[in-house]
mmCIF file of C-alpha atoms and ligand atoms in Angstrom:
data_model
loop_
_atom_site.group_PDB
_atom_site.id
_atom_site.type_symbol
_atom_site.label_atom_id
_atom_site.label_comp_id
_atom_site.label_asym_id
_atom_site.label_seq_id
_atom_site.Cartn_x
_atom_site.Cartn_y
_atom_site.Cartn_z
ATOM 1 C CA MET J 17 91.335 66.546 85.401
ATOM 2 C CA SER J 18 87.986 66.063 87.446
ATOM 3 C CA LYS J 19 86.741 67.480 90.324
ATOM 4 C CA LYS J 20 87.399 64.130 92.287
ATOM 5 C CA PHE J 21 90.877 63.535 90.961
ATOM 6 C CA ASP J 22 91.699 66.761 92.337
ATOM 7 C CA ALA J 23 90.184 66.219 96.265
ATOM 8 C CA ILE J 24 92.487 62.949 95.628
ATOM 9 C CA VAL J 25 95.645 64.223 95.517
ATOM 10 C CA LYS J 26 94.912 67.198 98.006
ATOM 11 C CA ARG J 27 94.058 64.657 100.650
ATOM 12 C CA GLU J 28 96.850 62.018 99.604
ATOM 13 C CA LYS J 29 99.635 65.403 100.461
ATOM 14 C CA SER J 30 97.380 66.378 103.805
ATOM 15 C CA LEU J 31 97.921 62.367 104.843
ATOM 16 C CA LEU J 32 100.682 60.160 103.305
ATOM 17 C CA CYS J 33 104.843 60.543 103.006
ATOM 18 C CA ASN J 34 105.432 62.077 99.616
ATOM 19 C CA THR J 35 107.613 59.064 98.394
ATOM 20 C CA TYR J 36 105.909 58.531 95.095
ATOM 21 C CA GLY J 37 106.607 60.741 91.907
ATOM 22 C CA ARG J 38 102.305 59.399 91.015
ATOM 23 C CA TYR J 39 100.853 58.761 87.590
ATOM 24 C CA PRO J 40 98.352 61.974 86.826
ATOM 25 C CA LEU J 41 95.214 58.904 87.539
ATOM 26 C CA ALA J 42 93.697 57.563 90.142
ATOM 27 C CA VAL J 43 92.340 54.109 89.563
ATOM 28 C CA SER J 44 88.977 53.088 91.816
ATOM 29 C CA ARG J 45 88.675 49.753 89.785
ATOM 30 C CA ALA J 46 90.540 47.323 87.422
ATOM 31 C CA SER J 47 88.983 44.026 85.406
ATOM 32 C CA GLY J 48 91.422 41.649 83.353
ATOM 33 C CA CYS J 49 93.474 44.218 81.069
ATOM 34 C CA ARG J 50 91.380 47.349 82.340
ATOM 35 C CA LEU J 51 91.838 49.611 84.608
ATOM 36 C CA TYR J 52 88.648 51.999 85.699
ATOM 37 C CA ASP J 53 89.136 55.863 87.182
ATOM 38 C CA LEU J 54 87.322 57.825 89.429
ATOM 39 C CA ASP J 55 84.351 58.485 86.747
ATOM 40 C CA GLY J 56 84.576 55.120 85.793
ATOM 41 C CA GLU J 57 86.538 55.635 82.672
ATOM 42 C CA GLU J 58 88.413 52.430 80.985
ATOM 43 C CA TYR J 59 92.227 52.379 79.925
ATOM 44 C CA LEU J 60 94.339 49.784 78.804
ATOM 45 C CA ASP J 61 96.626 48.383 81.522
ATOM 46 C CA PHE J 62 99.907 47.613 79.659
ATOM 47 C CA LEU J 63 101.445 47.915 83.689
ATOM 48 C CA SER J 64 99.767 45.080 85.651
ATOM 49 C CA GLY J 65 100.964 46.989 89.265
ATOM 50 C CA ILE J 66 104.526 46.810 87.526
ATOM 51 C CA ALA J 67 104.112 42.581 86.682
ATOM 52 C CA VAL J 68 102.400 41.978 89.293
ATOM 53 C CA CYS J 69 98.777 40.943 88.371
ATOM 54 C CA SER J 70 100.168 38.787 85.327
ATOM 55 C CA LEU J 71 96.670 37.159 85.674
ATOM 56 C CA GLY J 72 94.730 39.912 84.861
ATOM 57 C CA HIS J 73 92.821 41.980 87.873
ATOM 58 C CA SER J 74 90.190 41.037 89.949
ATOM 59 C CA ARG J 75 89.781 37.552 89.063
ATOM 60 C CA ALA J 76 86.759 35.547 90.194
ATOM 61 C CA ASP J 77 88.645 32.288 91.202
ATOM 62 C CA LEU J 78 90.921 33.766 92.756
ATOM 63 C CA ALA J 79 88.966 35.994 94.963
ATOM 64 C CA GLN J 80 87.200 32.285 95.616
ATOM 65 C CA VAL J 81 90.437 30.877 97.448
ATOM 66 C CA MET J 82 91.005 34.068 99.008
ATOM 67 C CA ALA J 83 87.572 34.291 100.515
ATOM 68 C CA GLU J 84 87.125 30.444 101.543
ATOM 69 C CA GLN J 85 91.170 30.565 103.424
ATOM 70 C CA ALA J 86 89.738 33.840 104.923
ATOM 71 C CA THR J 87 86.721 32.154 106.835
ATOM 72 C CA LYS J 88 89.535 28.940 107.805
ATOM 73 C CA LEU J 89 92.580 30.199 108.743
ATOM 74 C CA VAL J 90 94.246 33.692 107.844
ATOM 75 C CA HIS J 91 97.253 34.073 110.468
ATOM 76 C CA VAL J 92 98.790 31.818 113.313
ATOM 77 C CA SER J 93 102.595 32.821 113.272
ATOM 78 C CA ASN J 94 105.526 30.621 111.714
ATOM 79 C CA LEU J 95 105.404 28.975 114.844
ATOM 80 C CA PHE J 96 103.228 26.766 113.645
ATOM 81 C CA TYR J 97 103.502 24.490 110.901
ATOM 82 C CA GLN J 98 100.189 25.269 108.065
ATOM 83 C CA GLU J 99 98.932 22.976 105.348
ATOM 84 C CA PRO J 100 98.934 25.661 102.074
ATOM 85 C CA GLN J 101 102.785 27.083 102.732
ATOM 86 C CA LEU J 102 103.606 22.811 102.046
ATOM 87 C CA ASP J 103 100.840 22.871 99.081
ATOM 88 C CA LEU J 104 102.266 26.192 97.576
ATOM 89 C CA ALA J 105 106.232 24.987 97.929
ATOM 90 C CA GLU J 106 105.847 21.711 96.408
ATOM 91 C CA LYS J 107 104.087 23.033 93.580
ATOM 92 C CA LEU J 108 106.519 25.948 93.396
ATOM 93 C CA LEU J 109 109.390 23.339 93.318
ATOM 94 C CA GLY J 110 108.334 21.891 90.726
ATOM 95 C CA THR J 111 108.649 23.936 88.438
ATOM 96 C CA CYS J 112 112.213 24.484 88.872
ATOM 97 C CA ALA J 113 115.361 22.863 90.248
ATOM 98 C CA ALA J 114 115.693 24.393 93.443
ATOM 99 C CA GLY J 115 115.167 21.997 96.362
ATOM 100 C CA LYS J 116 114.027 24.225 99.311
ATOM 101 C CA VAL J 117 112.293 27.445 100.075
ATOM 102 C CA PHE J 118 111.251 30.665 102.160
ATOM 103 C CA PHE J 119 108.360 32.415 101.938
ATOM 104 C CA CYS J 120 108.489 36.107 102.877
ATOM 105 C CA ASN J 121 106.480 39.380 101.964
ATOM 106 C CA SER J 122 107.863 41.662 99.038
ATOM 107 C CA GLY J 123 110.901 41.134 96.491
ATOM 108 C CA ALA J 124 112.891 43.507 98.819
ATOM 109 C CA GLU J 125 112.631 41.425 100.963
ATOM 110 C CA ALA J 126 113.034 37.731 99.004
ATOM 111 C CA ASN J 127 116.323 39.251 98.246
ATOM 112 C CA GLU J 128 117.407 40.291 101.704
ATOM 113 C CA GLY J 129 116.532 36.718 102.441
ATOM 114 C CA ALA J 130 118.637 35.592 99.945
ATOM 115 C CA ILE J 131 121.969 37.749 100.708
ATOM 116 C CA LYS J 132 121.524 37.001 104.324
ATOM 117 C CA LEU J 133 121.496 33.433 102.967
ATOM 118 C CA ALA J 134 124.634 33.448 101.080
ATOM 119 C CA ARG J 135 126.728 35.208 103.821
ATOM 120 C CA ARG J 136 125.509 32.424 106.137
ATOM 121 C CA TYR J 137 126.488 29.593 103.677
ATOM 122 C CA MET J 138 129.839 31.057 103.654
ATOM 123 C CA HIS J 139 129.735 31.058 107.479
ATOM 124 C CA LYS J 140 128.597 28.951 108.898
ATOM 125 C CA VAL J 141 128.681 25.721 106.083
ATOM 126 C CA ARG J 142 131.881 26.746 103.917
ATOM 127 C CA ASN J 143 133.921 27.787 107.415
ATOM 128 C CA GLU J 144 134.646 31.230 104.766
ATOM 129 C CA ASP J 145 134.825 34.712 105.953
ATOM 130 C CA ARG J 146 132.713 35.686 102.270
ATOM 131 C CA HIS J 147 130.638 37.893 102.686
ATOM 132 C CA GLU J 148 130.481 40.661 99.301
ATOM 133 C CA ILE J 149 127.694 40.265 97.163
ATOM 134 C CA ILE J 150 129.215 41.450 93.156
ATOM 135 C CA THR J 151 126.216 43.140 91.350
ATOM 136 C CA LEU J 152 125.375 45.103 88.062
ATOM 137 C CA GLU J 153 125.132 48.794 86.908
ATOM 138 C CA LYS J 154 121.649 49.081 86.312
ATOM 139 C CA SER J 155 120.368 46.251 88.683
ATOM 140 C CA PHE J 156 117.150 47.286 90.522
ATOM 141 C CA HIS J 157 117.212 44.901 93.944
ATOM 142 C CA GLY J 158 115.342 46.856 96.107
ATOM 143 C CA ARG J 159 114.767 49.380 98.244
ATOM 144 C CA THR J 160 115.677 47.760 102.351
ATOM 145 C CA LEU J 161 119.228 49.048 103.382
ATOM 146 C CA SER J 162 121.230 46.219 101.707
ATOM 147 C CA THR J 163 119.266 45.518 98.993
ATOM 148 C CA LEU J 164 119.487 49.320 97.425
ATOM 149 C CA THR J 165 122.994 49.238 98.230
ATOM 150 C CA ALA J 166 123.163 46.079 95.881
ATOM 151 C CA THR J 167 120.875 48.135 93.422
ATOM 152 C CA GLY J 168 123.628 49.350 90.841
ATOM 153 C CA GLN J 169 121.955 52.944 90.246
ATOM 154 C CA SER J 170 122.418 56.404 92.175
ATOM 155 C CA GLY J 171 120.519 59.227 92.681
ATOM 156 C CA PRO J 172 117.090 59.153 95.304
ATOM 157 C CA ILE J 173 116.895 55.649 96.182
ATOM 158 C CA LYS J 174 121.070 56.050 98.000
ATOM 159 C CA ASP J 175 120.510 59.785 98.300
ATOM 160 C CA GLY J 176 120.623 60.509 102.253
ATOM 161 C CA PHE J 177 120.793 57.086 103.615
ATOM 162 C CA ASN J 178 124.363 56.814 104.258
ATOM 163 C CA PRO J 179 126.207 54.671 105.764
ATOM 164 C CA LEU J 180 125.515 52.080 103.707
ATOM 165 C CA PRO J 181 126.029 48.667 104.543
ATOM 166 C CA GLU J 182 129.488 47.006 103.501
ATOM 167 C CA GLY J 183 130.440 44.498 101.389
ATOM 168 C CA PHE J 184 128.613 45.319 98.610
ATOM 169 C CA VAL J 185 130.764 46.077 94.961
ATOM 170 C CA THR J 186 128.840 47.231 91.490
ATOM 171 C CA VAL J 187 130.533 46.478 88.397
ATOM 172 C CA PRO J 188 129.575 47.916 84.851
ATOM 173 C CA PHE J 189 127.369 45.370 82.549
ATOM 174 C CA GLY J 190 128.549 42.941 80.239
ATOM 175 C CA ASN J 191 132.097 43.543 80.871
ATOM 176 C CA VAL J 192 133.340 40.227 81.776
ATOM 177 C CA ASN J 193 136.974 41.134 82.689
ATOM 178 C CA ALA J 194 135.638 43.671 85.963
ATOM 179 C CA LEU J 195 133.984 40.804 87.001
ATOM 180 C CA ARG J 196 137.081 39.031 87.389
ATOM 181 C CA GLY J 197 138.840 41.809 88.919
ATOM 182 C CA ALA J 198 136.426 42.241 91.744
ATOM 183 C CA ILE J 199 136.062 38.788 92.485
ATOM 184 C CA ASN J 200 138.721 38.643 95.625
ATOM 185 C CA ALA J 201 139.100 36.264 98.766
ATOM 186 C CA HIS J 202 135.647 37.661 100.724
ATOM 187 C CA THR J 203 133.468 37.308 97.459
ATOM 188 C CA ALA J 204 130.027 35.478 98.566
ATOM 189 C CA ALA J 205 128.003 36.032 95.519
ATOM 190 C CA ILE J 206 127.173 37.296 91.835
ATOM 191 C CA MET J 207 123.764 38.910 92.098
ATOM 192 C CA ILE J 208 122.246 39.332 88.706
ATOM 193 C CA GLU J 209 118.729 39.462 87.279
ATOM 194 C CA MET J 210 118.472 37.713 83.829
ATOM 195 C CA VAL J 211 116.296 40.673 82.390
ATOM 196 C CA GLN J 212 117.198 44.510 83.887
ATOM 197 C CA GLY J 213 114.044 45.358 84.480
ATOM 198 C CA GLU J 214 114.394 48.975 85.757
ATOM 199 C CA GLY J 215 117.123 49.448 84.082
ATOM 200 C CA GLY J 216 115.423 49.135 80.434
ATOM 201 C CA VAL J 217 114.538 45.701 79.840
ATOM 202 C CA ARG J 218 117.690 44.733 79.061
ATOM 203 C CA PRO J 219 118.629 40.877 78.816
ATOM 204 C CA LEU J 220 121.774 39.171 80.184
ATOM 205 C CA PRO J 221 123.740 38.029 76.973
ATOM 206 C CA SER J 222 124.061 34.537 76.952
ATOM 207 C CA ASP J 223 127.434 34.803 76.650
ATOM 208 C CA TYR J 224 128.209 36.973 79.262
ATOM 209 C CA VAL J 225 125.692 34.586 81.234
ATOM 210 C CA ALA J 226 127.905 31.199 80.603
ATOM 211 C CA ASP J 227 131.262 33.108 81.344
ATOM 212 C CA ILE J 228 129.389 34.212 84.950
ATOM 213 C CA VAL J 229 127.934 31.159 85.619
ATOM 214 C CA ALA J 230 131.915 30.167 85.126
ATOM 215 C CA LEU J 231 133.381 32.712 87.315
ATOM 216 C CA CYS J 232 131.147 31.321 89.813
ATOM 217 C CA LYS J 233 132.442 27.891 89.585
ATOM 218 C CA GLU J 234 136.050 28.381 89.008
ATOM 219 C CA ASN J 235 136.104 31.133 92.530
ATOM 220 C CA GLY J 236 133.814 28.898 94.548
ATOM 221 C CA ILE J 237 131.327 31.595 94.638
ATOM 222 C CA LEU J 238 127.488 31.453 94.477
ATOM 223 C CA LEU J 239 124.744 33.088 91.978
ATOM 224 C CA ILE J 240 122.207 34.717 92.915
ATOM 225 C CA VAL J 241 119.076 35.108 90.370
ATOM 226 C CA ASP J 242 116.524 38.292 90.595
ATOM 227 C CA GLU J 243 113.609 36.718 89.406
ATOM 228 C CA VAL J 244 111.342 39.285 91.058
ATOM 229 C CA GLN J 245 110.082 40.803 88.483
ATOM 230 C CA THR J 246 111.082 38.345 85.179
ATOM 231 C CA GLY J 247 109.701 35.142 87.670
ATOM 232 C CA LEU J 248 105.897 32.942 86.365
ATOM 233 C CA CYS J 249 105.922 33.102 83.118
ATOM 234 C CA ARG J 250 106.594 37.032 81.880
ATOM 235 C CA THR J 251 109.571 35.949 80.096
ATOM 236 C CA GLY J 252 108.071 32.825 78.546
ATOM 237 C CA ARG J 253 109.551 30.334 80.554
ATOM 238 C CA PHE J 254 108.266 29.957 84.091
ATOM 239 C CA TRP J 255 111.959 31.652 85.357
ATOM 240 C CA ALA J 256 114.011 33.512 83.462
ATOM 241 C CA HIS J 257 117.409 31.797 84.319
ATOM 242 C CA GLN J 258 115.776 28.557 82.602
ATOM 243 C CA HIS J 259 116.308 30.450 78.999
ATOM 244 C CA TYR J 260 119.755 29.780 79.825
ATOM 245 C CA GLY J 261 119.513 26.640 81.657
ATOM 246 C CA ILE J 262 121.404 27.559 84.181
ATOM 247 C CA VAL J 263 120.548 26.174 88.374
ATOM 248 C CA PRO J 264 120.857 29.382 90.247
ATOM 249 C CA ASP J 265 122.347 28.451 93.897
ATOM 250 C CA ILE J 266 119.526 31.327 95.264
ATOM 251 C CA PHE J 267 116.748 32.921 93.237
ATOM 252 C CA THR J 268 113.612 34.984 94.731
ATOM 253 C CA SER J 269 110.257 36.122 93.402
ATOM 254 C CA ALA J 270 107.874 37.932 94.247
ATOM 255 C CA LYS J 271 105.697 40.223 91.941
ATOM 256 C CA ALA J 272 103.259 38.514 90.409
ATOM 257 C CA LEU J 273 103.638 35.226 93.034
ATOM 258 C CA ALA J 274 100.000 36.043 94.569
ATOM 259 C CA ASN J 275 98.918 38.251 91.684
ATOM 260 C CA GLY J 276 98.594 41.332 93.945
ATOM 261 C CA LEU J 277 98.867 40.075 97.543
ATOM 262 C CA PRO J 278 101.931 40.832 98.904
ATOM 263 C CA MET J 279 104.641 37.361 98.828
ATOM 264 C CA GLY J 280 107.770 36.609 97.970
ATOM 265 C CA ALA J 281 109.797 33.520 98.273
ATOM 266 C CA VAL J 282 113.467 32.466 98.022
ATOM 267 C CA LEU J 283 114.632 29.477 96.437
ATOM 268 C CA CYS J 284 117.708 27.329 97.190
ATOM 269 C CA THR J 285 119.416 23.978 96.002
ATOM 270 C CA ASP J 286 119.263 21.942 99.261
ATOM 271 C CA GLU J 287 123.323 22.445 99.172
ATOM 272 C CA LEU J 288 122.230 26.152 100.674
ATOM 273 C CA ALA J 289 119.304 25.708 102.707
ATOM 274 C CA ARG J 290 122.213 24.584 105.077
ATOM 275 C CA GLY J 291 122.597 27.646 105.998
ATOM 276 C CA PHE J 292 119.585 28.402 107.694
ATOM 277 C CA GLU J 293 118.778 26.657 111.075
ATOM 278 C CA PRO J 294 115.902 27.885 113.353
ATOM 279 C CA GLY J 295 116.545 31.405 114.674
ATOM 280 C CA SER J 296 118.262 32.575 111.633
ATOM 281 C CA HIS J 297 115.734 34.104 109.849
ATOM 282 C CA ALA J 298 112.300 34.389 110.377
ATOM 283 C CA THR J 299 108.840 36.863 109.619
ATOM 284 C CA THR J 300 105.691 37.079 110.877
ATOM 285 C CA PHE J 301 103.693 37.356 107.895
ATOM 286 C CA GLY J 302 105.676 35.163 105.124
ATOM 287 C CA GLY J 303 104.058 32.463 103.452
ATOM 288 C CA GLY J 304 100.373 32.803 105.619
ATOM 289 C CA GLY J 305 97.587 31.163 104.523
ATOM 290 C CA VAL J 306 95.793 33.270 102.353
ATOM 291 C CA VAL J 307 98.620 34.490 100.442
ATOM 292 C CA SER J 308 99.950 30.758 99.967
ATOM 293 C CA ALA J 309 96.656 29.486 99.030
ATOM 294 C CA VAL J 310 96.264 32.194 96.676
ATOM 295 C CA ALA J 311 99.367 31.912 95.418
ATOM 296 C CA ALA J 312 99.025 28.099 94.918
ATOM 297 C CA LYS J 313 96.000 28.774 92.940
ATOM 298 C CA VAL J 314 98.260 31.395 90.587
ATOM 299 C CA VAL J 315 100.943 28.156 90.124
ATOM 300 C CA ASP J 316 98.174 25.956 88.701
ATOM 301 C CA ILE J 317 96.473 28.582 86.852
ATOM 302 C CA MET J 318 99.857 29.272 84.966
ATOM 303 C CA LEU J 319 100.673 25.844 83.818
ATOM 304 C CA GLU J 320 97.334 24.761 83.220
ATOM 305 C CA GLU J 321 96.924 27.674 81.093
ATOM 306 C CA LYS J 322 100.480 27.632 79.681
ATOM 307 C CA LEU J 323 101.360 31.275 80.515
ATOM 308 C CA ALA J 324 105.015 30.694 80.081
ATOM 309 C CA GLU J 325 103.913 29.838 76.394
ATOM 310 C CA ARG J 326 101.835 32.349 76.030
ATOM 311 C CA ALA J 327 104.049 35.464 76.980
ATOM 312 C CA LEU J 328 106.551 34.098 75.203
ATOM 313 C CA ALA J 329 104.015 34.285 71.735
ATOM 314 C CA MET J 330 102.612 37.700 72.471
ATOM 315 C CA GLY J 331 106.221 39.411 73.325
ATOM 316 C CA ASP J 332 106.517 37.706 69.625
ATOM 317 C CA PHE J 333 103.467 39.250 68.399
ATOM 318 C CA ALA J 334 104.373 42.438 70.255
ATOM 319 C CA ARG J 335 107.652 42.636 68.758
ATOM 320 C CA GLY J 336 106.571 41.995 65.322
ATOM 321 C CA GLU J 337 103.838 45.528 65.834
ATOM 322 C CA ALA J 338 106.391 47.322 67.333
ATOM 323 C CA GLU J 339 108.722 46.594 64.075
ATOM 324 C CA ARG J 340 106.168 47.528 61.730
ATOM 325 C CA LEU J 341 105.741 50.943 63.898
ATOM 326 C CA MET J 342 109.386 51.181 63.999
ATOM 327 C CA ALA J 343 109.210 50.927 60.143
ATOM 328 C CA LYS J 344 106.965 53.485 60.122
ATOM 329 C CA HIS J 345 108.541 55.566 62.339
ATOM 330 C CA PRO J 346 112.842 55.096 62.431
ATOM 331 C CA GLY J 347 113.691 58.664 63.772
ATOM 332 C CA LYS J 348 111.617 58.026 66.601
ATOM 333 C CA ILE J 349 111.662 54.147 67.307
ATOM 334 C CA VAL J 350 114.560 52.607 67.491
ATOM 335 C CA GLY J 351 115.330 49.239 68.463
ATOM 336 C CA THR J 352 113.087 46.306 70.593
ATOM 337 C CA ARG J 353 114.113 44.686 73.475
ATOM 338 C CA GLY J 354 113.150 42.278 76.303
ATOM 339 C CA LEU J 355 112.255 38.648 76.982
ATOM 340 C CA GLY J 356 108.401 37.385 76.612
ATOM 341 C CA LEU J 357 105.790 39.957 77.569
ATOM 342 C CA LEU J 358 108.842 41.979 79.814
ATOM 343 C CA PHE J 359 108.923 43.782 76.616
ATOM 344 C CA GLY J 360 110.584 47.207 75.904
ATOM 345 C CA ILE J 361 110.568 49.843 72.688
ATOM 346 C CA GLU J 362 113.527 51.974 72.526
ATOM 347 C CA LEU J 363 112.714 55.517 71.698
ATOM 348 C CA ALA J 364 114.833 58.455 70.134
ATOM 349 C CA CYS J 365 112.237 61.246 70.975
ATOM 350 C CA ASP J 366 110.841 62.728 73.523
ATOM 351 C CA GLY J 367 110.316 60.211 75.943
ATOM 352 C CA PRO J 368 108.291 61.315 78.939
ATOM 353 C CA ALA J 369 105.923 63.273 76.066
ATOM 354 C CA VAL J 370 105.160 59.851 74.135
ATOM 355 C CA TRP J 371 104.134 58.383 77.549
ATOM 356 C CA ARG J 372 101.909 60.857 78.548
ATOM 357 C CA GLY J 373 100.797 60.939 75.008
ATOM 358 C CA LEU J 374 99.293 57.092 75.669
ATOM 359 C CA LEU J 375 98.091 57.750 79.122
ATOM 360 C CA GLU J 376 96.096 60.954 77.762
ATOM 361 C CA LYS J 377 94.915 58.622 75.438
ATOM 362 C CA LYS J 378 93.936 55.828 78.105
ATOM 363 C CA VAL J 379 96.598 53.598 77.725
ATOM 364 C CA VAL J 380 99.140 52.804 80.758
ATOM 365 C CA CYS J 381 102.574 51.645 81.049
ATOM 366 C CA ASN J 382 106.054 52.493 82.297
ATOM 367 C CA LEU J 383 108.906 54.724 81.156
ATOM 368 C CA THR J 384 112.242 53.447 82.327
ATOM 369 C CA GLN J 385 115.706 55.142 81.973
ATOM 370 C CA GLY J 386 114.075 58.563 80.050
ATOM 371 C CA THR J 387 113.595 56.363 76.689
ATOM 372 C CA ILE J 388 112.242 52.678 77.637
ATOM 373 C CA LEU J 389 108.839 52.289 77.222
ATOM 374 C CA ARG J 390 108.253 49.077 79.131
ATOM 375 C CA LEU J 391 105.307 46.586 78.508
ATOM 376 C CA VAL J 392 104.487 44.488 80.971
ATOM 377 C CA PRO J 393 101.447 43.601 80.143
ATOM 378 C CA PRO J 394 98.472 40.329 82.095
ATOM 379 C CA LEU J 395 100.232 37.662 80.188
ATOM 380 C CA VAL J 396 96.056 37.229 79.181
ATOM 381 C CA VAL J 397 96.324 39.713 77.097
ATOM 382 C CA GLU J 398 95.173 39.706 73.566
ATOM 383 C CA LYS J 399 96.762 39.801 70.595
ATOM 384 C CA ALA J 400 94.231 42.992 69.976
ATOM 385 C CA ASP J 401 95.258 44.362 72.848
ATOM 386 C CA ILE J 402 98.581 44.424 71.710
ATOM 387 C CA GLU J 403 97.228 45.931 68.219
ATOM 388 C CA ALA J 404 95.326 48.752 70.258
ATOM 389 C CA PHE J 405 98.437 49.856 72.211
ATOM 390 C CA MET J 406 100.603 50.044 68.623
ATOM 391 C CA ASN J 407 97.850 51.741 67.153
ATOM 392 C CA VAL J 408 97.612 54.111 70.254
ATOM 393 C CA LEU J 409 101.130 54.822 69.983
ATOM 394 C CA GLY J 410 101.340 55.021 66.581
ATOM 395 C CA GLU J 411 99.073 57.876 66.582
ATOM 396 C CA VAL J 412 101.059 59.744 69.408
ATOM 397 C CA LEU J 413 104.478 59.584 67.639
ATOM 398 C CA ASP J 414 102.495 61.449 64.932
ATOM 399 C CA THR J 415 102.102 64.248 66.947
ATOM 400 C CA LEU J 416 105.866 64.083 67.944
ATOM 401 C CA PRO J 417 108.385 66.166 66.478
ATOM 402 C CA ALA J 418 111.611 63.007 65.503
HETATM 403 C C1 PLP P 520 114.203 43.302 90.121
HETATM 404 C C2 PLP P 520 113.252 43.469 91.258
HETATM 405 N N1 PLP P 520 114.354 43.305 92.425
HETATM 406 C C3 PLP P 520 113.387 43.995 93.564
HETATM 407 C C4 PLP P 520 112.069 44.726 93.825
HETATM 408 C C5 PLP P 520 111.834 45.067 94.800
HETATM 409 O O1 PLP P 520 110.560 44.258 95.144
HETATM 410 P P1 PLP P 520 109.606 44.784 96.135
HETATM 411 O O2 PLP P 520 109.509 46.473 95.627
HETATM 412 O O3 PLP P 520 108.628 44.181 96.335
HETATM 413 O O4 PLP P 520 110.503 45.415 97.347
HETATM 414 C C6 PLP P 520 111.345 44.997 92.050
HETATM 415 C C7 PLP P 520 110.556 45.512 92.128
HETATM 416 O O5 PLP P 520 110.345 46.757 90.916
HETATM 417 C C8 PLP P 520 112.346 44.286 91.139
HETATM 418 O O6 PLP P 520 111.868 44.536 90.295
#
């Protein structure tokens, strides 16, 4: 490690709360699909800020939109009407079957808003005491008290935060009977990710999703889809739920929405939107001029450059490359999974060693659930970048025992 890196680690220890297990890398700038460390060394980025910088890093077109809006109006409060958020709303609603949107600042806040909307709709519109939210094991929905309770994982995310809010039930993944058994007279909604990202890049099987939708209909409960990681072309459709031909009552977005500026959104049907009224939900910063203008440009670029189709094609290419590598290293790679460019490589060898080996060779990706390499490169990634990633992965695997 360089002296500069040691200094930044020491400095952080004395300044910041100790909440992150950081990667041993300090990034000083980024461009396209590349990161640069403090010494100017280049890294191939197959993480994109965990599915955030989908259009690539440091784009001049987005910087220009940001600067133009910043010299016009940065913040004025949601007490006022603001055109940039309406322009964005029109564009976003044009990508899906939702009828209304609420803007906020992060994925957790979007999911918190979705949970609040589901409950309030049940209480105020349907006049029913339905408040429970059912989620799936290994799901990830955020770090606020209610979204961490909704999250179907144990460990440090939940440890030490009792009492957790009431009204959340988690059932085993893929088990329709367990889901049916968890539904009762107080159930408000089932909340799912179409592909569990943190949970190991696991797409929900189509027949399971069909059963979930049927259960929601039969029981008069709502379907909430968390598209914080899967949304905005990442999986090969603008929204991942569109692969399944379903229309959620509520779905959420964040991460890639403003390509790195903090922004989230709750999208819902017109019927569900009846659940909110003035005073029932709000945020100071959500839908501010700068983030809205940037997000509107992001949506334009994604549509113009057909990035959903590109994600699908590049995901297929990555799968082919990974399978060729699997044939060479059958005891070390045992499968591939995912949708589009939310792509997982399942390892049967020492996952952390592979991840570390990649980083040492200047390739950045994420390891989830101990053995799944999660590849979420910018959607503008080139085939040559994917080939470079797989070549380095092959070199790392060569050095490891099966
Ligand atoms: C599926 C999903 N939901 C919610 C969140 C939380 O988003 P944020 O970190 O913006 O609060 C994440 C973050 O990784 C996520 O992947």
